[in-house]
Amino acid sequence: MLAATVAVLPLLADGPVLRDLADTRGITYGTAVTASKLTGAYGELAGEQFGALTPGNEMKWESVEPTRGSYSWSGADRVVDFAEAHGQKVRGHTLVWHSQLPSWLTGGGFPAAELRTLMTDHIAAEAGRYKGRVDYWDVVNEPLDEDGSLRRSLWYEQLGESYIADAFRAARAADPDAKLYVNDYNTDGLGAKSDGLYALVKRLIAQGVPIDGVGFQAHLIIGQVPATLEANLKRFADLGLDVAVTELDIRMALPVTDAGLAQQKAEFARVTTACLAVARCVGVTVWGFADSDSWIPDTFPGQGAATPYDENYVPKPAYTGIAEALGWTGGGDPPPAGSSCSVTHTVQNEWGSGFTAALTVRNTGTAPLDGWKVTWEYGAGQRVTQAWNATVTQSAARVTAVNAAYNAAVPTGGSVTFGLNGSRSGTNPPPTGLLCTTGS
Ligand code: XIL
């Protein structure tokens, strides 16, 4: 008999799918995206590998209301629509921040009362537009200075600390079901700035402000990942809030070295493990999944390579580090970009001479599937003796499973499961070469 924990882990011989691995561990693995790039290989990977999307810029104030009273939702809509089509969650980013504000707002010279109304109206408009479609909002972004005091932003200077409570209340009123977060950077480990955040959050809770979670951006540097990350996440969770790693990247000096990539792999794994270790950590989001879509080289000249995929969407050691931290043990390569379905093979039960396996086909593409085929090899002499929900044939080690008439159609983001009984004469290693292809 397999231990119960083993039985629920997918055995992915065709390489890991981060969103599925994360699901089995009870967290969500997300990525920030650029709306205009959500086609081709970039779109395929974003849809296939990640369980949540954060618009990198498209929901910021300067993007949605570049001139007063004139809204532009196309980029934000694109991300939300894409996420819905792929069964993904959405992190809304961000309602109130000191940066990327339109100049009509920063240069408007508004008196305090008017500025407060502008802020709450903005929250009502944006969170209201996406009511029921955004799972988490970064309501207030980066409210702290490095010493842990409140940042002297436009908002704080004009409105005082109460802008934060007002922002959360306006967000709750606009979308009662969204989880409301405060989000900041350099607050990942214990220290003066995270102490300031902790004190702020405690004050908000004491005032009955509707806050649900704390986001830790985790814009990190190789060799400098805080040792106290897990302890820090835990102390916020112990306040009765959810926590999340919201903008993870781990940058290094360019050009990259093998040693740097190896260290980065270990550190992506370590951050992922820290989230898994804290019961109220709901997930990790990487700030861009590919080095070609990362803000780091522009913002920190001479540094980069901060994400799990390289410029050509080839997974880096960091990608494998994440997958391994999520429990992946199989070999094989990640599914090629462009495949529009993924498949997992899970041994559900095992006895002396046989086993039962379930295989789940997921539509990771952008169009409904009309037919699918899964192939793999059983390398230790296992033989399929019975199957359901698919027509399964075997020739030596090679197994082919084709959809039944009634489960050929799979909507985008949807999945179907088929199963089999097999005989075995010895060990029952996971299949190799597990691959899903689509029909006509
Ligand atoms: C960054 C974007 O990735 C860039 O494209 C943009 O030019 C600047 O902002 N903390 C945040 C994010 O909360 O919104 C920032 O995103 C990165 C730092």
Short mmCIF file of C-alpha atoms and ligand atoms in Angstrom, two decimals:
data_model
loop_
_atom_site.label_atom_id
_atom_site.label_comp_id
_atom_site.label_asym_id
_atom_site.label_seq_id
_atom_site.Cartn_x
_atom_site.Cartn_y
_atom_site.Cartn_z
CA MET A 1 0.00 0.00 0.00
CA LEU A 2 1.18 3.47 -0.76
CA ALA A 3 1.18 5.99 2.02
CA ALA A 4 -1.72 8.39 1.58
CA THR A 5 0.56 11.33 0.94
CA VAL A 6 2.30 9.51 -1.89
CA ALA A 7 -0.94 8.50 -3.52
CA VAL A 8 -2.09 12.05 -4.13
CA LEU A 9 1.14 13.31 -5.68
CA PRO A 10 1.11 13.30 -9.46
CA LEU A 11 3.83 11.27 -11.09
CA LEU A 12 4.76 13.48 -13.99
CA ALA A 13 7.01 11.62 -16.33
CA ASP A 14 6.61 14.28 -19.00
CA GLY A 15 7.93 17.04 -16.83
CA PRO A 16 6.33 19.24 -14.27
CA VAL A 17 3.33 21.53 -14.55
CA LEU A 18 3.77 24.03 -11.75
CA ARG A 19 0.09 24.87 -11.37
CA ASP A 20 -0.86 21.22 -10.95
CA LEU A 21 1.98 20.49 -8.55
CA ALA A 22 1.02 23.54 -6.51
CA ASP A 23 -2.61 22.41 -6.45
CA THR A 24 -1.62 19.12 -4.91
CA ARG A 25 0.21 21.03 -2.18
CA GLY A 26 -2.70 23.36 -1.49
CA ILE A 27 -1.11 26.56 -2.77
CA THR A 28 -1.35 28.57 -5.98
CA TYR A 29 1.69 29.28 -8.15
CA GLY A 30 1.16 32.46 -10.14
CA THR A 31 2.97 34.85 -12.41
CA ALA A 32 2.83 38.50 -13.35
CA VAL A 33 2.15 38.94 -17.06
CA THR A 34 2.20 41.58 -19.75
CA ALA A 35 -1.24 41.65 -21.38
CA SER A 36 -0.01 42.42 -24.89
CA LYS A 37 2.20 39.32 -24.91
CA LEU A 38 -0.45 36.73 -24.06
CA THR A 39 -0.22 34.85 -27.36
CA GLY A 40 2.19 32.30 -28.82
CA ALA A 41 4.68 30.57 -26.57
CA TYR A 42 4.34 33.25 -23.86
CA GLY A 43 0.58 32.76 -23.70
CA GLU A 44 0.87 28.98 -23.78
CA LEU A 45 3.28 28.90 -20.87
CA ALA A 46 1.36 31.48 -18.85
CA GLY A 47 -1.84 29.45 -19.26
CA GLU A 48 -0.34 26.04 -18.82
CA GLN A 49 2.11 26.48 -15.96
CA PHE A 50 0.53 29.03 -13.62
CA GLY A 51 -2.59 28.99 -11.51
CA ALA A 52 -2.89 32.77 -11.04
CA LEU A 53 -2.07 35.90 -13.02
CA THR A 54 -1.18 39.40 -11.86
CA PRO A 55 -1.21 42.17 -14.47
CA GLY A 56 2.30 43.65 -14.26
CA ASN A 57 1.17 47.19 -15.08
CA GLU A 58 -2.31 47.10 -16.62
CA MET A 59 -4.30 47.76 -13.43
CA LYS A 60 -2.17 50.64 -12.17
CA TRP A 61 -3.80 54.06 -11.98
CA GLU A 62 -1.81 55.59 -14.86
CA SER A 63 -2.90 52.66 -17.05
CA VAL A 64 -6.59 52.69 -16.24
CA GLU A 65 -7.23 56.43 -15.95
CA PRO A 66 -4.53 58.27 -17.90
CA THR A 67 -6.70 61.36 -18.15
CA ARG A 68 -9.22 62.32 -15.53
CA GLY A 69 -12.56 60.60 -16.00
CA SER A 70 -11.47 58.69 -19.08
CA TYR A 71 -10.87 55.02 -18.36
CA SER A 72 -8.92 52.53 -20.37
CA TRP A 73 -9.56 48.98 -19.30
CA SER A 74 -8.39 47.04 -22.35
CA GLY A 75 -5.11 45.73 -20.91
CA ALA A 76 -6.65 44.80 -17.57
CA ASP A 77 -9.63 43.18 -19.31
CA ARG A 78 -7.30 41.12 -21.43
CA VAL A 79 -5.55 39.64 -18.41
CA VAL A 80 -8.79 38.93 -16.55
CA ASP A 81 -10.40 37.36 -19.65
CA PHE A 82 -7.32 35.22 -20.26
CA ALA A 83 -7.27 34.05 -16.66
CA GLU A 84 -10.94 33.08 -16.81
CA ALA A 85 -10.42 31.19 -20.06
CA HIS A 86 -7.61 29.24 -18.42
CA GLY A 87 -9.21 28.57 -15.05
CA GLN A 88 -6.75 30.87 -13.26
CA LYS A 89 -7.08 33.19 -10.29
CA VAL A 90 -6.36 36.91 -10.60
CA ARG A 91 -4.36 39.12 -8.26
CA GLY A 92 -5.43 42.71 -8.85
CA HIS A 93 -2.45 45.05 -8.64
CA THR A 94 -2.82 47.72 -7.39
CA LEU A 95 -5.44 50.23 -6.21
CA VAL A 96 -3.45 52.76 -4.11
CA TRP A 97 0.28 53.28 -4.63
CA HIS A 98 2.65 56.25 -4.76
CA SER A 99 4.07 55.23 -8.13
CA GLN A 100 2.76 54.98 -11.69
CA LEU A 101 0.08 57.58 -10.96
CA PRO A 102 -1.19 59.76 -13.81
CA SER A 103 0.28 63.28 -13.88
CA TRP A 104 -3.19 64.87 -13.71
CA LEU A 105 -3.40 63.34 -10.25
CA THR A 106 0.11 63.98 -8.92
CA GLY A 107 0.23 67.49 -10.37
CA GLY A 108 -3.36 68.41 -9.65
CA GLY A 109 -2.78 70.17 -6.34
CA PHE A 110 -5.97 68.67 -4.95
CA PRO A 111 -7.06 69.63 -1.44
CA ALA A 112 -7.21 66.73 1.03
CA ALA A 113 -10.95 66.16 0.97
CA GLU A 114 -11.01 66.02 -2.82
CA LEU A 115 -7.99 63.73 -2.95
CA ARG A 116 -9.65 61.32 -0.54
CA THR A 117 -12.74 61.22 -2.72
CA LEU A 118 -10.63 60.72 -5.83
CA MET A 119 -8.99 57.75 -4.13
CA THR A 120 -12.20 56.09 -2.96
CA ASP A 121 -13.92 56.79 -6.30
CA HIS A 122 -10.99 55.19 -8.10
CA ILE A 123 -11.26 52.10 -5.91
CA ALA A 124 -15.01 51.93 -6.44
CA ALA A 125 -14.56 52.19 -10.21
CA GLU A 126 -11.77 49.65 -10.58
CA ALA A 127 -12.64 47.06 -7.94
CA GLY A 128 -16.28 47.52 -8.94
CA ARG A 129 -15.56 46.83 -12.60
CA TYR A 130 -13.92 43.51 -11.74
CA LYS A 131 -16.28 42.60 -8.91
CA GLY A 132 -16.40 38.83 -8.53
CA ARG A 133 -13.59 38.34 -11.07
CA VAL A 134 -10.54 39.35 -9.02
CA ASP A 135 -9.64 36.95 -6.24
CA TYR A 136 -7.14 39.17 -4.39
CA TRP A 137 -6.55 42.91 -4.48
CA ASP A 138 -3.33 44.63 -3.52
CA VAL A 139 -5.37 47.45 -2.04
CA VAL A 140 -2.43 49.47 -0.75
CA ASN A 141 1.01 48.92 -2.23
CA GLU A 142 4.30 49.87 -0.58
CA PRO A 143 3.01 52.05 2.28
CA LEU A 144 6.27 51.86 4.25
CA ASP A 145 9.64 53.53 4.31
CA GLU A 146 12.79 51.53 4.86
CA ASP A 147 12.89 52.38 8.58
CA GLY A 148 9.39 51.03 9.08
CA SER A 149 7.64 54.38 9.32
CA LEU A 150 4.86 55.23 6.89
CA ARG A 151 6.15 56.34 3.50
CA ARG A 152 5.79 60.05 2.87
CA SER A 153 3.71 59.46 -0.25
CA LEU A 154 1.18 61.78 -1.80
CA TRP A 155 -1.46 59.86 0.11
CA TYR A 156 0.19 59.96 3.50
CA GLU A 157 1.33 63.56 3.24
CA GLN A 158 -2.13 64.78 2.33
CA LEU A 159 -4.41 62.38 4.16
CA GLY A 160 -2.40 60.86 6.99
CA GLU A 161 -2.50 57.20 7.98
CA SER A 162 -6.29 57.07 7.62
CA TYR A 163 -5.94 56.79 3.84
CA ILE A 164 -5.06 53.12 4.34
CA ALA A 165 -8.18 52.24 6.34
CA ASP A 166 -10.34 54.22 3.91
CA ALA A 167 -8.84 52.39 0.95
CA PHE A 168 -9.60 48.97 2.45
CA ARG A 169 -13.14 49.97 3.34
CA ALA A 170 -13.77 51.26 -0.17
CA ALA A 171 -12.38 48.06 -1.67
CA ARG A 172 -14.55 45.87 0.56
CA ALA A 173 -17.62 47.88 -0.42
CA ALA A 174 -16.78 47.56 -4.12
CA ASP A 175 -16.09 43.80 -4.10
CA PRO A 176 -17.08 42.02 -0.90
CA ASP A 177 -15.67 38.67 -2.06
CA ALA A 178 -12.15 39.72 -2.98
CA LYS A 179 -9.38 39.07 -0.48
CA LEU A 180 -7.85 42.42 0.42
CA TYR A 181 -4.09 42.72 0.85
CA VAL A 182 -1.45 45.20 1.84
CA ASN A 183 1.73 44.54 -0.16
CA ASP A 184 5.32 45.72 0.28
CA TYR A 185 8.99 44.97 -0.47
CA ASN A 186 12.02 44.56 1.78
CA THR A 187 9.55 43.26 4.33
CA ASP A 188 10.28 39.62 3.52
CA GLY A 189 12.52 38.88 6.51
CA LEU A 190 12.46 40.13 10.09
CA GLY A 191 13.71 43.70 10.37
CA ALA A 192 12.79 47.33 10.92
CA LYS A 193 10.66 47.64 7.80
CA SER A 194 8.72 44.43 8.39
CA ASP A 195 8.31 45.44 12.05
CA GLY A 196 6.70 48.64 10.78
CA LEU A 197 4.41 46.62 8.53
CA TYR A 198 3.54 44.30 11.40
CA ALA A 199 2.65 47.25 13.62
CA LEU A 200 0.57 48.81 10.84
CA VAL A 201 -1.36 45.61 10.23
CA LYS A 202 -2.03 45.22 13.95
CA ARG A 203 -3.39 48.76 14.09
CA LEU A 204 -5.66 48.08 11.11
CA ILE A 205 -7.00 44.89 12.68
CA ALA A 206 -7.58 46.69 15.98
CA GLN A 207 -9.62 49.32 14.12
CA GLY A 208 -11.75 46.67 12.43
CA VAL A 209 -10.41 47.52 8.99
CA PRO A 210 -11.34 44.81 6.45
CA ILE A 211 -7.89 43.40 5.67
CA ASP A 212 -7.47 39.73 4.71
CA GLY A 213 -3.85 39.30 3.83
CA VAL A 214 -0.31 40.55 3.60
CA GLY A 215 1.73 40.31 0.40
CA PHE A 216 5.49 40.00 0.48
CA GLN A 217 6.93 41.11 -2.83
CA ALA A 218 10.23 39.22 -2.48
CA HIS A 219 12.31 41.08 -5.05
CA LEU A 220 15.43 39.25 -3.93
CA ILE A 221 19.13 38.99 -4.78
CA ILE A 222 21.01 35.70 -4.97
CA GLY A 223 22.90 35.06 -1.76
CA GLN A 224 20.71 37.51 0.13
CA VAL A 225 17.45 35.65 0.58
CA PRO A 226 16.48 36.39 4.18
CA ALA A 227 16.98 33.47 6.53
CA THR A 228 13.97 34.67 8.52
CA LEU A 229 11.50 34.60 5.62
CA GLU A 230 9.46 31.70 7.01
CA ALA A 231 9.46 33.07 10.55
CA ASN A 232 8.33 36.41 9.23
CA LEU A 233 5.48 34.97 7.13
CA LYS A 234 4.41 33.01 10.17
CA ARG A 235 4.19 35.96 12.53
CA PHE A 236 1.84 37.75 10.13
CA ALA A 237 -0.19 34.55 9.64
CA ASP A 238 -0.46 34.30 13.42
CA LEU A 239 -2.36 37.60 13.36
CA GLY A 240 -5.14 35.65 11.64
CA LEU A 241 -4.34 36.83 8.12
CA ASP A 242 -3.43 35.08 4.90
CA VAL A 243 0.04 35.70 3.55
CA ALA A 244 1.44 35.38 0.03
CA VAL A 245 4.69 35.87 -1.83
CA THR A 246 3.50 38.22 -4.53
CA GLU A 247 6.36 39.40 -6.77
CA LEU A 248 9.15 36.87 -6.47
CA ASP A 249 12.29 37.33 -8.52
CA ILE A 250 15.89 36.58 -7.58
CA ARG A 251 18.34 38.68 -9.53
CA MET A 252 22.05 38.29 -10.12
CA ALA A 253 24.89 40.24 -11.65
CA LEU A 254 25.19 39.69 -15.41
CA PRO A 255 26.54 37.79 -17.21
CA VAL A 256 25.03 34.70 -15.64
CA THR A 257 27.25 31.90 -14.38
CA ASP A 258 26.43 28.25 -13.76
CA ALA A 259 27.14 28.82 -10.09
CA GLY A 260 24.69 31.72 -10.03
CA LEU A 261 21.99 29.66 -11.71
CA ALA A 262 22.56 26.80 -9.26
CA GLN A 263 22.29 29.13 -6.30
CA GLN A 264 19.19 30.72 -7.79
CA LYS A 265 17.63 27.26 -8.16
CA ALA A 266 18.16 26.55 -4.47
CA GLU A 267 16.75 29.93 -3.50
CA PHE A 268 13.59 29.70 -5.63
CA ALA A 269 13.10 26.33 -3.95
CA ARG A 270 13.70 27.84 -0.52
CA VAL A 271 11.13 30.60 -0.98
CA THR A 272 8.60 28.07 -2.27
CA THR A 273 9.30 25.80 0.70
CA ALA A 274 8.85 28.70 3.12
CA CYS A 275 5.34 29.30 1.74
CA LEU A 276 4.51 25.59 1.94
CA ALA A 277 5.65 25.57 5.56
CA VAL A 278 3.21 28.30 6.62
CA ALA A 279 -0.36 27.04 6.65
CA ARG A 280 -1.85 30.42 5.79
CA CYS A 281 0.50 31.10 2.88
CA VAL A 282 -1.87 30.92 -0.09
CA GLY A 283 0.76 30.94 -2.79
CA VAL A 284 3.73 32.35 -4.60
CA THR A 285 3.68 34.64 -7.63
CA VAL A 286 6.78 35.23 -9.74
CA TRP A 287 7.20 38.75 -11.12
CA GLY A 288 7.38 37.66 -14.73
CA PHE A 289 8.11 34.03 -15.60
CA ALA A 290 10.74 34.69 -18.29
CA ASP A 291 13.89 36.80 -18.25
CA SER A 292 12.71 38.54 -21.44
CA ASP A 293 9.69 39.86 -19.52
CA SER A 294 11.39 41.00 -16.32
CA TRP A 295 11.64 44.55 -14.99
CA ILE A 296 15.04 43.88 -13.41
CA PRO A 297 17.48 44.82 -16.22
CA ASP A 298 15.75 48.19 -16.71
CA THR A 299 15.59 49.03 -13.04
CA PHE A 300 18.85 47.53 -11.77
CA PRO A 301 21.38 48.02 -14.58
CA GLY A 302 23.88 45.18 -14.82
CA GLN A 303 21.56 42.73 -13.07
CA GLY A 304 19.00 40.31 -14.44
CA ALA A 305 18.25 36.66 -15.14
CA ALA A 306 15.86 36.89 -12.20
CA THR A 307 13.03 34.57 -13.33
CA PRO A 308 12.53 30.80 -13.86
CA TYR A 309 12.70 30.83 -17.69
CA ASP A 310 15.37 32.36 -19.92
CA GLU A 311 14.77 34.89 -22.72
CA ASN A 312 13.74 32.08 -25.08
CA TYR A 313 11.27 30.48 -22.68
CA VAL A 314 13.62 27.63 -21.88
CA PRO A 315 13.20 26.56 -18.23
CA LYS A 316 16.23 27.38 -16.08
CA PRO A 317 17.46 25.44 -13.04
CA ALA A 318 15.26 27.79 -10.98
CA TYR A 319 12.20 26.29 -12.68
CA THR A 320 13.27 22.81 -11.68
CA GLY A 321 13.96 24.09 -8.16
CA ILE A 322 10.39 25.31 -7.86
CA ALA A 323 8.99 22.05 -9.24
CA GLU A 324 11.10 20.00 -6.86
CA ALA A 325 10.08 22.12 -3.90
CA LEU A 326 6.47 21.43 -4.91
CA GLY A 327 7.13 17.70 -4.78
CA TRP A 328 8.11 16.85 -8.32
CA THR A 329 10.38 13.83 -8.47
CA GLY A 330 10.03 12.57 -12.02
CA GLY A 331 12.44 13.04 -14.87
CA GLY A 332 11.69 14.31 -18.34
CA ASP A 333 11.40 17.73 -19.81
CA PRO A 334 8.62 20.23 -19.27
CA PRO A 335 5.96 20.02 -21.95
CA PRO A 336 7.01 22.00 -25.01
CA ALA A 337 5.56 25.46 -25.37
CA GLY A 338 2.79 25.18 -27.89
CA SER A 339 1.30 21.92 -26.67
CA SER A 340 -2.31 22.62 -25.90
CA CYS A 341 -2.89 19.87 -23.38
CA SER A 342 -1.06 18.53 -20.37
CA VAL A 343 -1.49 15.22 -18.61
CA THR A 344 -0.72 13.84 -15.17
CA HIS A 345 -0.54 10.17 -14.15
CA THR A 346 -1.39 9.36 -10.55
CA VAL A 347 -1.16 5.90 -8.98
CA GLN A 348 -4.24 5.76 -6.79
CA ASN A 349 -3.86 2.31 -5.38
CA GLU A 350 -1.23 -0.40 -5.50
CA TRP A 351 -1.25 -4.03 -4.40
CA GLY A 352 1.00 -7.05 -4.85
CA SER A 353 0.27 -7.82 -8.47
CA GLY A 354 -1.47 -4.71 -9.71
CA PHE A 355 -2.34 -1.06 -9.47
CA THR A 356 -4.95 1.52 -10.36
CA ALA A 357 -3.97 4.79 -12.03
CA ALA A 358 -5.87 7.95 -12.91
CA LEU A 359 -4.75 10.21 -15.73
CA THR A 360 -6.00 13.76 -16.03
CA VAL A 361 -5.88 15.61 -19.33
CA ARG A 362 -6.05 19.39 -19.05
CA ASN A 363 -6.74 21.79 -21.90
CA THR A 364 -3.92 24.32 -21.54
CA GLY A 365 -4.51 25.94 -24.91
CA THR A 366 -6.67 28.81 -26.01
CA ALA A 367 -9.34 26.83 -27.92
CA PRO A 368 -11.65 23.99 -26.90
CA LEU A 369 -10.27 20.49 -27.54
CA ASP A 370 -12.15 18.17 -29.85
CA GLY A 371 -10.34 14.90 -29.23
CA TRP A 372 -7.13 14.05 -27.40
CA LYS A 373 -4.59 11.27 -27.23
CA VAL A 374 -2.20 10.35 -24.44
CA THR A 375 0.87 8.15 -24.92
CA TRP A 376 3.44 6.83 -22.49
CA GLU A 377 5.69 3.89 -21.72
CA TYR A 378 5.54 1.55 -18.76
CA GLY A 379 9.15 0.61 -18.29
CA ALA A 380 8.89 -2.20 -15.73
CA GLY A 381 6.63 -4.63 -17.56
CA GLN A 382 3.34 -3.18 -16.34
CA ARG A 383 0.35 -4.21 -18.50
CA VAL A 384 -2.97 -2.43 -18.76
CA THR A 385 -5.74 -4.93 -17.97
CA GLN A 386 -8.79 -2.68 -17.92
CA ALA A 387 -9.54 0.97 -18.67
CA TRP A 388 -12.44 3.39 -18.40
CA ASN A 389 -13.28 6.74 -19.93
CA ALA A 390 -10.75 6.15 -22.76
CA THR A 391 -9.82 3.49 -25.30
CA VAL A 392 -6.47 2.16 -24.18
CA THR A 393 -4.19 -0.09 -26.24
CA GLN A 394 -0.75 -1.37 -25.44
CA SER A 395 2.10 -2.66 -27.60
CA ALA A 396 5.05 -3.86 -25.55
CA ALA A 397 5.84 -0.97 -23.20
CA ARG A 398 4.05 1.63 -25.31
CA VAL A 399 0.54 2.62 -24.19
CA THR A 400 -1.89 4.77 -26.17
CA ALA A 401 -5.12 6.19 -24.77
CA VAL A 402 -7.68 7.91 -26.99
CA ASN A 403 -10.70 9.84 -25.79
CA ALA A 404 -14.12 8.26 -25.64
CA ALA A 405 -16.84 9.89 -27.76
CA TYR A 406 -18.38 11.49 -24.72
CA ASN A 407 -15.21 13.13 -23.37
CA ALA A 408 -13.54 14.29 -26.58
CA ALA A 409 -14.58 17.87 -25.95
CA VAL A 410 -12.60 19.70 -23.27
CA PRO A 411 -13.22 23.42 -22.76
CA THR A 412 -10.25 25.76 -22.33
CA GLY A 413 -8.96 25.41 -18.81
CA GLY A 414 -11.04 22.27 -18.31
CA SER A 415 -9.90 18.72 -17.67
CA VAL A 416 -11.10 15.12 -18.04
CA THR A 417 -9.91 12.07 -16.14
CA PHE A 418 -9.65 8.49 -17.30
CA GLY A 419 -8.42 5.47 -15.42
CA LEU A 420 -6.96 2.02 -15.73
CA ASN A 421 -6.06 -1.09 -13.85
CA GLY A 422 -2.67 -2.60 -14.55
CA SER A 423 -0.78 -5.72 -13.65
CA ARG A 424 2.79 -5.65 -12.47
CA SER A 425 5.39 -8.16 -11.50
CA GLY A 426 7.80 -6.03 -9.55
CA THR A 427 8.24 -2.35 -8.87
CA ASN A 428 5.83 0.15 -10.37
CA PRO A 429 7.89 3.13 -11.47
CA PRO A 430 6.05 6.09 -13.00
CA PRO A 431 5.57 6.10 -16.76
CA THR A 432 8.11 7.76 -19.03
CA GLY A 433 7.44 9.90 -22.07
CA LEU A 434 3.96 10.81 -20.85
CA LEU A 435 2.57 13.08 -23.55
CA CYS A 436 -0.78 14.55 -24.48
CA THR A 437 -1.57 15.50 -28.06
CA THR A 438 -4.76 16.95 -29.44
CA GLY A 439 -7.05 15.55 -32.08
CA SER A 440 -8.19 17.37 -35.18
C1 XIL B 1 7.10 47.22 -12.12
C2 XIL B 1 6.80 46.66 -13.50
O1 XIL B 1 7.19 45.30 -13.56
C3 XIL B 1 7.53 47.47 -14.55
O2 XIL B 1 7.15 47.05 -15.86
C4 XIL B 1 7.20 48.95 -14.38
O3 XIL B 1 7.97 49.71 -15.30
C5 XIL B 1 7.50 49.39 -12.97
O4 XIL B 1 6.80 48.59 -12.05
N1 XIL B 1 6.88 46.59 -7.05
C6 XIL B 1 5.61 46.56 -7.54
C7 XIL B 1 5.39 46.39 -9.00
O5 XIL B 1 4.65 46.54 -6.77
O6 XIL B 1 4.23 47.07 -9.43
C8 XIL B 1 6.57 46.87 -9.80
O7 XIL B 1 6.33 46.53 -11.16
C9 XIL B 1 7.83 46.24 -9.28
C10 XIL B 1 8.08 46.64 -7.85
#
